Short mmCIF file of C-alpha atoms in Angstrom, two decimals:
data_model
loop_
_atom_site.label_atom_id
_atom_site.label_comp_id
_atom_site.label_asym_id
_atom_site.label_seq_id
_atom_site.Cartn_x
_atom_site.Cartn_y
_atom_site.Cartn_z
CA UNK A 1 309.82 58.48 339.98
CA UNK A 2 307.16 61.16 339.60
CA UNK A 3 306.58 62.74 342.99
CA UNK A 4 302.98 62.67 344.23
CA UNK A 5 302.80 65.21 347.04
CA UNK A 6 299.80 67.03 348.44
CA UNK A 7 299.49 69.30 345.42
CA UNK A 8 299.69 66.42 342.95
CA UNK A 9 297.06 64.38 344.79
CA UNK A 10 294.67 67.32 344.86
CA UNK A 11 294.96 67.92 341.13
CA UNK A 12 294.75 64.27 340.12
CA UNK A 13 291.76 63.71 342.38
CA UNK A 14 290.08 66.98 341.38
CA UNK A 15 289.41 68.01 344.97
CA UNK A 16 290.59 70.72 347.34
CA UNK A 17 293.65 70.13 349.49
CA UNK A 18 293.38 68.82 353.02
CA UNK A 19 292.14 71.32 355.59
CA UNK A 20 295.39 71.23 357.55
CA UNK A 21 297.49 72.28 354.55
CA UNK A 22 299.29 75.59 354.84
CA UNK A 23 297.96 78.45 352.73
CA UNK A 24 301.11 78.47 350.62
CA UNK A 25 300.59 74.84 349.62
CA UNK A 26 296.88 75.07 348.75
CA UNK A 27 295.85 74.99 345.11
CA UNK A 28 293.52 77.89 344.26
CA UNK A 29 290.04 76.77 343.25
CA UNK A 30 290.47 78.44 339.85
CA UNK A 31 293.42 76.16 339.09
CA UNK A 32 291.58 73.07 340.30
CA UNK A 33 288.53 73.81 338.17
CA UNK A 34 290.35 74.87 334.98
CA UNK A 35 294.13 74.55 335.16
CA UNK A 36 294.96 75.95 331.71
CA UNK A 37 292.56 78.62 330.40
CA UNK A 38 295.33 79.84 328.07
CA UNK A 39 295.49 76.50 326.23
CA UNK A 40 292.86 75.44 323.71
CA UNK A 41 293.73 71.80 324.23
CA UNK A 42 292.36 68.38 323.39
CA UNK A 43 291.88 66.41 326.65
CA UNK A 44 294.22 63.47 327.16
CA UNK A 45 292.84 59.98 327.50
CA UNK A 46 293.88 57.72 330.37
CA UNK A 47 295.90 55.60 327.95
CA UNK A 48 297.68 58.66 326.61
CA UNK A 49 298.51 59.86 330.12
CA UNK A 50 300.05 56.49 330.94
CA UNK A 51 302.11 56.51 327.76
CA UNK A 52 303.37 60.05 328.44
CA UNK A 53 304.40 59.15 332.00
CA UNK A 54 306.54 56.35 330.59
CA UNK A 55 308.10 58.59 327.93
CA UNK A 56 309.12 61.34 330.35
CA UNK A 57 310.59 59.00 332.99
CA UNK A 58 314.33 59.83 333.36
CA UNK A 59 316.58 57.32 331.65
CA UNK A 60 318.81 54.82 333.43
CA UNK A 61 320.80 53.97 330.27
CA UNK A 62 323.78 56.26 329.74
CA UNK A 63 325.54 54.19 327.09
CA UNK A 64 323.88 56.07 324.23
CA UNK A 65 321.67 59.09 323.61
CA UNK A 66 317.95 58.75 324.20
CA UNK A 67 315.50 58.67 321.33
CA UNK A 68 314.65 62.19 320.09
CA UNK A 69 317.11 63.78 322.54
CA UNK A 70 318.75 65.75 319.72
CA UNK A 71 315.64 67.90 319.31
CA UNK A 72 315.28 69.59 322.68
CA UNK A 73 312.28 71.61 321.51
CA UNK A 74 310.61 68.72 319.70
CA UNK A 75 309.70 69.41 316.08
CA UNK A 76 310.07 73.14 316.79
CA UNK A 77 313.84 72.69 317.36
CA UNK A 78 316.09 74.78 315.12
CA UNK A 79 319.05 73.16 313.39
CA UNK A 80 320.60 76.56 312.63
CA UNK A 81 324.37 77.02 312.78
CA UNK A 82 325.79 78.03 316.14
CA UNK A 83 326.53 81.75 316.00
CA UNK A 84 325.25 84.94 317.62
CA UNK A 85 321.85 84.49 315.98
CA UNK A 86 321.20 80.93 317.12
CA UNK A 87 318.59 82.06 319.70
CA UNK A 88 316.77 84.22 317.13
CA UNK A 89 315.39 81.46 314.89
CA UNK A 90 311.69 80.65 314.57
CA UNK A 91 310.07 77.31 315.35
CA UNK A 92 311.19 74.84 312.70
CA UNK A 93 307.67 73.41 312.38
CA UNK A 94 306.04 76.80 311.88
CA UNK A 95 303.53 76.90 309.00
CA UNK A 96 304.58 79.30 306.26
CA UNK A 97 301.46 81.39 306.87
CA UNK A 98 302.72 82.23 310.38
CA UNK A 99 306.19 83.41 309.39
CA UNK A 100 305.09 86.98 308.67
CA UNK A 101 303.59 87.26 312.16
CA UNK A 102 306.93 86.14 313.61
CA UNK A 103 308.83 88.72 311.57
CA UNK A 104 306.45 91.52 312.51
CA UNK A 105 306.75 90.53 316.17
CA UNK A 106 310.52 90.55 315.80
CA UNK A 107 310.37 94.09 314.45
CA UNK A 108 308.37 95.24 317.47
CA UNK A 109 310.72 93.37 319.82
CA UNK A 110 313.70 95.23 318.31
CA UNK A 111 311.99 98.63 318.00
CA UNK A 112 313.60 101.58 319.81
CA UNK A 113 310.92 103.68 321.47
CA UNK A 114 311.19 107.47 321.80
CA UNK A 115 309.70 109.94 324.24
CA UNK A 116 306.53 111.97 323.62
CA UNK A 117 305.66 114.20 321.92
CA UNK A 118 307.26 112.95 318.72
CA UNK A 119 306.53 113.02 315.02
CA UNK A 120 307.08 109.25 315.07
CA UNK A 121 303.64 108.45 316.47
CA UNK A 122 304.04 104.70 316.08
CA UNK A 123 307.15 104.67 318.30
CA UNK A 124 306.60 107.33 320.94
CA UNK A 125 305.56 106.95 324.54
CA UNK A 126 308.83 105.84 326.13
CA UNK A 127 308.93 106.25 329.90
CA UNK A 128 308.76 108.66 331.58
CA UNK A 129 310.89 106.26 333.66
CA UNK A 130 312.49 103.24 332.01
CA UNK A 131 315.31 100.71 332.05
CA UNK A 132 315.70 100.20 328.30
CA UNK A 133 314.40 101.55 325.00
CA UNK A 134 313.74 98.18 323.38
CA UNK A 135 313.09 94.57 324.37
CA UNK A 136 316.23 93.53 322.49
CA UNK A 137 318.37 95.86 324.61
CA UNK A 138 317.80 93.63 327.64
CA UNK A 139 317.46 90.26 325.91
CA UNK A 140 320.64 90.65 323.87
CA UNK A 141 320.24 88.63 320.66
CA UNK A 142 317.24 87.01 322.42
CA UNK A 143 319.63 85.66 325.04
CA UNK A 144 320.32 86.52 328.64
CA UNK A 145 321.40 89.83 330.15
CA UNK A 146 324.51 90.42 332.20
CA UNK A 147 325.66 92.55 335.13
CA UNK A 148 327.83 95.59 334.41
CA UNK A 149 331.43 94.66 333.66
CA UNK A 150 332.73 97.63 335.66
CA UNK A 151 331.29 100.48 337.76
CA UNK A 152 330.94 102.73 334.69
CA UNK A 153 329.30 100.11 332.47
CA UNK A 154 325.59 100.39 331.64
CA UNK A 155 322.97 98.36 333.50
CA UNK A 156 320.56 98.00 330.58
CA UNK A 157 320.05 94.23 330.81
CA UNK A 158 319.88 94.14 334.62
CA UNK A 159 317.80 95.96 337.22
CA UNK A 160 316.64 95.83 340.83
CA UNK A 161 313.21 94.65 341.94
CA UNK A 162 311.83 96.58 344.93
CA UNK A 163 309.18 95.83 347.54
CA UNK A 164 308.40 96.12 351.23
CA UNK A 165 306.96 93.57 353.68
CA UNK A 166 303.19 93.14 353.84
CA UNK A 167 302.42 94.71 357.21
CA UNK A 168 298.62 94.80 357.31
CA UNK A 169 296.00 92.07 357.36
CA UNK A 170 294.58 93.42 354.09
CA UNK A 171 297.91 93.18 352.27
CA UNK A 172 298.64 89.75 353.70
CA UNK A 173 295.22 88.55 352.57
CA UNK A 174 295.78 89.93 349.06
CA UNK A 175 299.05 88.01 348.78
CA UNK A 176 297.54 84.83 350.23
CA UNK A 177 294.73 85.02 347.63
CA UNK A 178 297.32 85.58 344.86
CA UNK A 179 295.76 88.91 343.87
CA UNK A 180 299.01 90.65 344.84
CA UNK A 181 302.54 89.32 344.35
CA UNK A 182 304.49 92.01 346.26
CA UNK A 183 303.88 95.27 348.08
CA UNK A 184 305.54 98.05 346.04
CA UNK A 185 307.99 100.46 347.63
CA UNK A 186 305.71 103.49 348.28
CA UNK A 187 307.71 106.01 346.21
CA UNK A 188 309.78 103.92 343.78
CA UNK A 189 307.34 101.13 342.91
CA UNK A 190 308.37 97.56 342.09
CA UNK A 191 311.60 98.17 340.22
CA UNK A 192 314.31 100.80 340.05
CA UNK A 193 314.30 102.69 336.76
CA UNK A 194 317.72 104.19 336.15
CA UNK A 195 316.81 106.13 333.00
CA UNK A 196 314.18 108.75 332.20
CA UNK A 197 312.96 111.19 329.57
CA UNK A 198 314.15 114.79 329.50
CA UNK A 199 312.91 116.84 332.45
CA UNK A 200 312.09 113.86 334.67
CA UNK A 201 314.77 112.59 337.09
CA UNK A 202 315.73 108.94 336.87
CA UNK A 203 315.06 107.11 340.12
CA UNK A 204 318.64 106.23 341.00
CA UNK A 205 321.53 103.98 340.15
CA UNK A 206 322.11 100.38 341.09
CA UNK A 207 325.51 99.81 342.68
CA UNK A 208 327.19 96.40 342.98
CA UNK A 209 330.16 95.46 345.15
CA UNK A 210 331.68 91.96 344.91
CA UNK A 211 333.50 90.02 347.61
CA UNK A 212 335.64 87.12 346.48
CA UNK A 213 335.05 83.73 348.08
CA UNK A 214 337.53 80.91 347.45
CA UNK A 215 336.03 77.41 347.38
CA UNK A 216 338.33 74.41 347.52
CA UNK A 217 337.14 71.25 345.78
CA UNK A 218 337.94 67.73 346.94
CA UNK A 219 340.88 67.35 344.55
CA UNK A 220 342.47 70.63 345.65
CA UNK A 221 341.27 72.85 342.80
CA UNK A 222 340.21 76.28 344.06
CA UNK A 223 337.32 78.11 342.41
CA UNK A 224 336.79 81.79 343.18
CA UNK A 225 333.17 82.85 343.57
CA UNK A 226 332.04 86.45 343.77
CA UNK A 227 329.36 87.42 346.29
CA UNK A 228 327.50 90.60 345.26
CA UNK A 229 326.05 93.27 347.52
CA UNK A 230 323.51 95.74 346.12
CA UNK A 231 322.59 99.31 346.97
CA UNK A 232 320.94 102.32 345.35
CA UNK A 233 322.99 105.46 344.79
CA UNK A 234 321.51 108.93 344.37
CA UNK A 235 317.80 108.17 344.94
CA UNK A 236 316.12 111.11 343.22
CA UNK A 237 312.76 111.00 344.98
CA UNK A 238 313.89 110.89 348.57
CA UNK A 239 314.95 108.07 350.87
CA UNK A 240 313.60 104.59 350.28
CA UNK A 241 311.38 102.83 352.80
CA UNK A 242 313.51 101.62 355.74
CA UNK A 243 312.35 98.03 355.17
CA UNK A 244 312.83 98.04 351.38
CA UNK A 245 313.89 94.70 349.91
CA UNK A 246 316.15 94.67 346.85
CA UNK A 247 316.41 91.78 344.41
CA UNK A 248 318.60 91.90 341.29
CA UNK A 249 317.47 90.46 337.97
CA UNK A 250 319.24 89.85 334.68
CA UNK A 251 317.06 89.33 331.62
CA UNK A 252 316.57 85.57 330.98
CA UNK A 253 316.96 83.97 327.52
CA UNK A 254 313.84 83.96 325.34
CA UNK A 255 314.03 80.52 323.72
CA UNK A 256 311.35 77.89 324.25
CA UNK A 257 308.86 80.07 326.11
CA UNK A 258 305.86 78.91 324.10
CA UNK A 259 306.75 75.29 324.78
CA UNK A 260 306.97 75.90 328.53
CA UNK A 261 303.60 77.64 328.36
CA UNK A 262 302.14 74.57 326.60
CA UNK A 263 303.02 72.09 329.38
CA UNK A 264 299.75 71.09 331.08
CA UNK A 265 299.56 72.51 334.59
CA UNK A 266 298.69 69.09 335.99
CA UNK A 267 302.07 67.75 334.79
CA UNK A 268 303.94 70.49 336.64
CA UNK A 269 301.81 70.19 339.77
CA UNK A 270 302.28 66.41 339.82
CA UNK A 271 305.99 67.00 340.48
CA UNK A 272 305.36 69.20 343.52
CA UNK A 273 306.13 67.78 346.95
CA UNK A 274 305.81 70.71 349.36
CA UNK A 275 306.13 68.56 352.48
CA UNK A 276 308.88 66.31 351.03
CA UNK A 277 306.62 63.30 351.47
CA UNK A 278 309.07 61.00 349.69
CA UNK A 279 311.96 62.07 351.94
CA UNK A 280 314.42 62.83 349.15
CA UNK A 281 315.20 66.32 350.49
CA UNK A 282 313.58 68.00 347.48
CA UNK A 283 310.31 69.85 348.03
CA UNK A 284 309.28 71.83 344.99
CA UNK A 285 306.32 74.20 345.35
CA UNK A 286 304.20 75.92 342.70
CA UNK A 287 303.70 79.64 342.61
CA UNK A 288 300.36 81.12 341.62
CA UNK A 289 299.56 84.53 340.18
CA UNK A 290 296.57 86.63 339.24
CA UNK A 291 295.98 86.88 335.49
CA UNK A 292 294.38 90.12 334.30
CA UNK A 293 294.04 88.43 330.88
CA UNK A 294 291.70 85.76 332.23
CA UNK A 295 290.46 87.41 335.43
CA UNK A 296 291.51 84.53 337.66
CA UNK A 297 294.40 82.86 339.45
CA UNK A 298 296.74 80.70 337.34
CA UNK A 299 299.86 78.62 337.81
CA UNK A 300 303.00 80.77 337.64
CA UNK A 301 305.56 79.64 335.05
CA UNK A 302 307.72 82.61 334.05
CA UNK A 303 310.13 84.93 335.81
CA UNK A 304 312.91 84.02 338.22
CA UNK A 305 310.32 83.20 340.91
CA UNK A 306 307.55 81.88 338.63
CA UNK A 307 305.48 84.97 339.31
CA UNK A 308 303.81 85.24 335.89
CA UNK A 309 301.43 82.73 334.28
CA UNK A 310 301.62 83.43 330.52
CA UNK A 311 303.99 84.68 327.84
CA UNK A 312 301.54 87.45 326.94
CA UNK A 313 301.40 88.76 330.50
CA UNK A 314 305.16 88.53 330.86
CA UNK A 315 305.56 90.59 327.68
CA UNK A 316 302.98 93.17 328.75
CA UNK A 317 304.58 93.52 332.19
CA UNK A 318 307.97 94.14 330.57
CA UNK A 319 306.62 96.79 328.20
CA UNK A 320 305.08 98.67 331.14
CA UNK A 321 307.78 98.16 333.76
CA UNK A 322 310.96 98.19 331.68
CA UNK A 323 310.02 100.80 329.06
CA UNK A 324 306.95 102.62 330.38
CA UNK A 325 304.90 101.58 327.33
CA UNK A 326 301.15 101.36 327.97
CA UNK A 327 299.35 98.27 326.66
CA UNK A 328 296.02 96.48 327.15
CA UNK A 329 297.08 94.92 330.47
CA UNK A 330 298.75 98.14 331.72
CA UNK A 331 296.84 101.06 330.15
CA UNK A 332 298.41 103.90 332.19
CA UNK A 333 300.53 106.11 329.93
CA UNK A 334 302.92 106.98 332.75
CA UNK A 335 304.22 103.45 333.18
CA UNK A 336 305.45 102.67 336.68
CA UNK A 337 305.46 106.24 338.00
CA UNK A 338 303.93 106.14 341.48
CA UNK A 339 301.47 108.67 342.93
CA UNK A 340 304.40 110.23 344.80
CA UNK A 341 306.09 111.04 341.47
CA UNK A 342 303.65 113.75 340.38
CA UNK A 343 305.73 115.32 337.56
CA UNK A 344 306.37 111.88 336.16
CA UNK A 345 302.66 111.11 336.03
CA UNK A 346 301.93 114.47 334.40
CA UNK A 347 304.48 114.04 331.58
CA UNK A 348 303.22 113.63 327.98
CA UNK A 349 302.56 110.10 326.79
CA UNK A 350 302.13 108.47 323.40
CA UNK A 351 298.56 107.25 323.70
CA UNK A 352 297.17 109.64 321.08
CA UNK A 353 298.35 107.74 317.99
CA UNK A 354 295.40 106.97 315.67
CA UNK A 355 293.88 103.50 315.91
CA UNK A 356 295.68 102.43 319.10
CA UNK A 357 292.78 102.70 321.57
CA UNK A 358 294.70 105.27 323.59
CA UNK A 359 297.61 102.84 324.13
CA UNK A 360 301.25 103.14 323.20
CA UNK A 361 301.26 99.55 321.95
CA UNK A 362 297.84 98.16 321.11
CA UNK A 363 296.35 94.68 321.38
CA UNK A 364 297.20 93.64 317.82
CA UNK A 365 300.85 94.61 318.24
CA UNK A 366 301.05 92.93 321.64
CA UNK A 367 299.70 89.73 320.08
CA UNK A 368 302.49 89.84 317.51
CA UNK A 369 305.15 90.32 320.20
CA UNK A 370 303.70 87.43 322.19
CA UNK A 371 303.67 85.22 319.09
CA UNK A 372 307.30 86.07 318.47
CA UNK A 373 308.23 85.31 322.08
CA UNK A 374 306.41 81.96 321.97
CA UNK A 375 308.20 80.88 318.82
CA UNK A 376 311.87 81.59 319.44
CA UNK A 377 313.19 78.12 318.81
CA UNK A 378 315.35 75.97 321.07
CA UNK A 379 318.61 74.95 319.34
CA UNK A 380 319.45 71.30 318.77
CA UNK A 381 321.77 69.47 321.16
CA UNK A 382 325.44 69.09 320.29
CA UNK A 383 327.83 66.18 320.89
CA UNK A 384 325.12 64.17 322.62
CA UNK A 385 326.77 60.87 321.63
CA UNK A 386 330.23 61.92 322.83
CA UNK A 387 331.35 59.45 325.56
CA UNK A 388 332.46 62.32 327.80
CA UNK A 389 329.07 64.02 327.43
CA UNK A 390 327.27 60.76 328.19
CA UNK A 391 329.42 60.32 331.28
CA UNK A 392 328.53 63.86 332.37
CA UNK A 393 324.86 63.13 331.83
CA UNK A 394 325.15 60.08 334.09
CA UNK A 395 326.88 62.12 336.80
CA UNK A 396 324.16 64.78 336.52
CA UNK A 397 321.55 62.10 337.18
CA UNK A 398 323.52 60.36 339.95
CA UNK A 399 323.92 63.67 341.80
CA UNK A 400 320.11 63.94 341.62
CA UNK A 401 320.25 67.23 339.73
CA UNK A 402 317.30 65.87 337.73
CA UNK A 403 315.08 66.07 340.83
CA UNK A 404 314.67 69.78 340.03
CA UNK A 405 316.11 70.05 336.52
CA UNK A 406 313.50 67.59 335.23
CA UNK A 407 314.64 66.53 331.75
CA UNK A 408 311.41 65.93 329.78
CA UNK A 409 307.79 66.93 329.33
CA UNK A 410 305.19 66.39 326.63
CA UNK A 411 303.18 69.48 325.73
CA UNK A 412 299.40 69.51 325.38
CA UNK A 413 297.60 68.78 322.13
CA UNK A 414 296.66 72.31 321.04
CA UNK A 415 294.01 73.23 318.50
CA UNK A 416 295.46 76.61 317.55
CA UNK A 417 299.21 76.49 318.25
CA UNK A 418 300.65 73.85 315.89
CA UNK A 419 304.23 74.81 316.71
CA UNK A 420 303.84 73.86 320.38
CA UNK A 421 301.26 71.07 320.05
CA UNK A 422 302.10 67.62 321.45
CA UNK A 423 305.89 67.92 321.45
CA UNK A 424 308.38 65.93 323.50
CA UNK A 425 310.61 68.66 324.94
CA UNK A 426 313.73 68.69 327.10
CA UNK A 427 313.78 71.91 329.17
CA UNK A 428 315.60 70.45 332.21
CA UNK A 429 313.29 72.25 334.65
CA UNK A 430 310.25 71.42 336.74
CA UNK A 431 309.13 75.11 336.78
CA UNK A 432 308.66 74.81 340.55
CA UNK A 433 310.07 76.84 343.43
CA UNK A 434 312.96 75.42 345.45
CA UNK A 435 314.88 76.62 348.49
CA UNK A 436 318.34 77.40 347.12
CA UNK A 437 319.95 78.16 350.47
CA UNK A 438 321.37 81.31 352.06
CA UNK A 439 324.00 81.96 349.39
CA UNK A 440 321.46 82.74 346.68
CA UNK A 441 318.74 84.11 348.96
CA UNK A 442 317.50 87.60 348.12
CA UNK A 443 315.27 87.87 351.21
CA UNK A 444 312.41 89.17 349.03
CA UNK A 445 309.19 87.14 348.79
CA UNK A 446 307.16 87.14 345.58
CA UNK A 447 303.73 85.63 345.83
CA UNK A 448 304.15 82.18 347.40
CA UNK A 449 307.93 82.26 346.82
CA UNK A 450 309.88 83.13 349.94
CA UNK A 451 313.20 84.92 350.14
CA UNK A 452 315.23 81.73 349.59
CA UNK A 453 313.19 80.20 346.79
CA UNK A 454 313.73 80.38 343.03
CA UNK A 455 312.07 78.70 340.09
CA UNK A 456 314.24 75.96 338.57
CA UNK A 457 315.87 77.64 335.59
CA UNK A 458 315.47 75.73 332.29
CA UNK A 459 318.86 74.55 331.08
CA UNK A 460 318.15 74.14 327.37
CA UNK A 461 320.50 76.37 325.38
CA UNK A 462 322.68 77.14 328.41
CA UNK A 463 325.79 75.84 326.67
CA UNK A 464 325.35 78.46 323.93
CA UNK A 465 325.27 81.46 326.28
CA UNK A 466 328.73 82.72 325.32
CA UNK A 467 328.05 82.10 321.60
CA UNK A 468 325.10 84.50 321.69
CA UNK A 469 326.53 87.29 323.84
CA UNK A 470 329.76 87.64 325.78
CA UNK A 471 330.74 87.76 328.54
CA UNK A 472 328.69 84.78 329.64
CA UNK A 473 327.09 84.98 333.07
CA UNK A 474 324.67 82.75 334.95
CA UNK A 475 322.11 82.72 337.79
CA UNK A 476 319.44 85.34 338.49
CA UNK A 477 321.96 88.16 338.94
CA UNK A 478 324.77 87.02 336.66
CA UNK A 479 327.22 86.56 339.53
CA UNK A 480 328.50 83.24 338.16
CA UNK A 481 331.02 83.61 335.35
CA UNK A 482 331.10 79.91 334.53
CA UNK A 483 328.83 76.91 334.79
CA UNK A 484 330.97 75.48 337.57
CA UNK A 485 330.59 78.69 339.57
CA UNK A 486 326.82 78.47 339.08
CA UNK A 487 326.79 74.91 340.43
CA UNK A 488 328.87 75.89 343.45
CA UNK A 489 326.37 78.59 344.43
CA UNK A 490 323.63 75.97 344.84
CA UNK A 491 322.52 75.27 348.40
CA UNK A 492 319.39 74.43 350.35
CA UNK A 493 317.57 71.62 348.56
CA UNK A 494 320.50 71.44 346.10
CA UNK A 495 323.20 71.23 348.78
CA UNK A 496 323.61 67.45 348.47
CA UNK A 497 323.88 67.65 344.69
CA UNK A 498 326.46 70.41 344.96
CA UNK A 499 328.53 68.44 347.46
CA UNK A 500 328.45 65.47 345.09
CA UNK A 501 329.98 67.69 342.41
CA UNK A 502 332.57 69.09 344.85
CA UNK A 503 333.66 65.53 345.64
CA UNK A 504 334.18 64.52 341.99
CA UNK A 505 337.64 64.02 340.54
CA UNK A 506 338.51 66.63 337.91
CA UNK A 507 337.89 64.32 334.96
CA UNK A 508 334.34 63.63 336.10
CA UNK A 509 333.72 67.28 336.98
CA UNK A 510 334.88 68.28 333.49
CA UNK A 511 332.54 65.66 332.00
CA UNK A 512 329.61 67.12 333.94
CA UNK A 513 330.38 70.58 332.59
CA UNK A 514 330.74 69.18 329.07
CA UNK A 515 327.25 67.72 329.41
CA UNK A 516 325.85 71.10 330.46
CA UNK A 517 327.67 72.73 327.54
CA UNK A 518 325.96 70.29 325.17
CA UNK A 519 322.48 71.45 326.21
#
């Protein structure tokens, strides 16, 4: 059943939350008044809402595939062959007139940036501090990143987020009002950049140490998990703040982002149950974030803790933070260099190229990148009528994994985004925050997300991870080397579901994994 917690009731009724609600559970007035300023949508009628609720209700029939289940991304689903390029296809329903925009965006996504000054004016401005020279370097083949395979391996598709606790009333108020997501580390900012241009020291190097944890399943099989510990070696700008909080991130896959962005906010909020009013042990809370695009607070959808509201903002943040490329939302040519890094801030930048408004990537180019990111297609399901896969799907539902990994949504009717308009999609996520227990906790809050909470990761395409880029790895820091390892790391609100999987006989456990591999 659709949960109707405090957040859902407020949205559906169009009123503010009750006065005794905690600040973290209140819906900002901006979201109540206009939930989706990024969507030029046709309002739904009451009859249409009722029909959609029926369509997205999880199935109870596991004898056959559901109608339209093959096309996880609706009409935008790609039927391309499974190979390393399967995540790099454009929306199958894309009008021909839009294909050139996709290809131009792809070129910018793959572009390698160089430092300034350079004769290549269209590509200079890298850094001064950075984690990668191109978007594609992190999102390998538009898929997910991975941790280093050994101590000497590069860390290009993985980095550390940094912040410190909010220790003043002013900072706490800024976070409570969603104007600030984290308090940056005073010298190193909000992420560790382990590369830099010539003459500017890189900030340091992320170090990872793994401890092995054996987990015995009910039938005697032993699975070895690896618990990572993180530190920063050779900090070039002095010691870090004594209360610094570190949180690792691997780059997530790029597929289906435009479809997730097109889900009406009210549909996501209707699944929230911050006080667990229905007593099922699953809470689910929304995160909210300030949008410099729209000058207001919006529902967070993207990032490992749902700290970003739109694809465009997510792209702009990555250009600035990961590559030091200035853009309309982050116009500073020095990227993430802090005031304490004076030489870094004084280094040349690439904002003097003609026709770019003093930016290293201008608004027109950013729009192309955002269009590309919105239209990387979700691949079609595989083997969905296989009896073993159907059995695994049933076990997934019986373990109540679908309480967070919500199978279906219907996107809004959009006037200007035909690829994402009114599609039945199967992301297997509610896009809400959930307490995942101490094993996955990073101890670092982000906006309304606390140190144990993570956004439910969409599962579409997860079975193709190894096909796109090996070695396959899962979870926010890539610690899990298999889907079973990823399941066994679940805790908190997912503890009961995990224990249900632990108790399965091997044949059923294998069927569950086969179902996940079919997504």
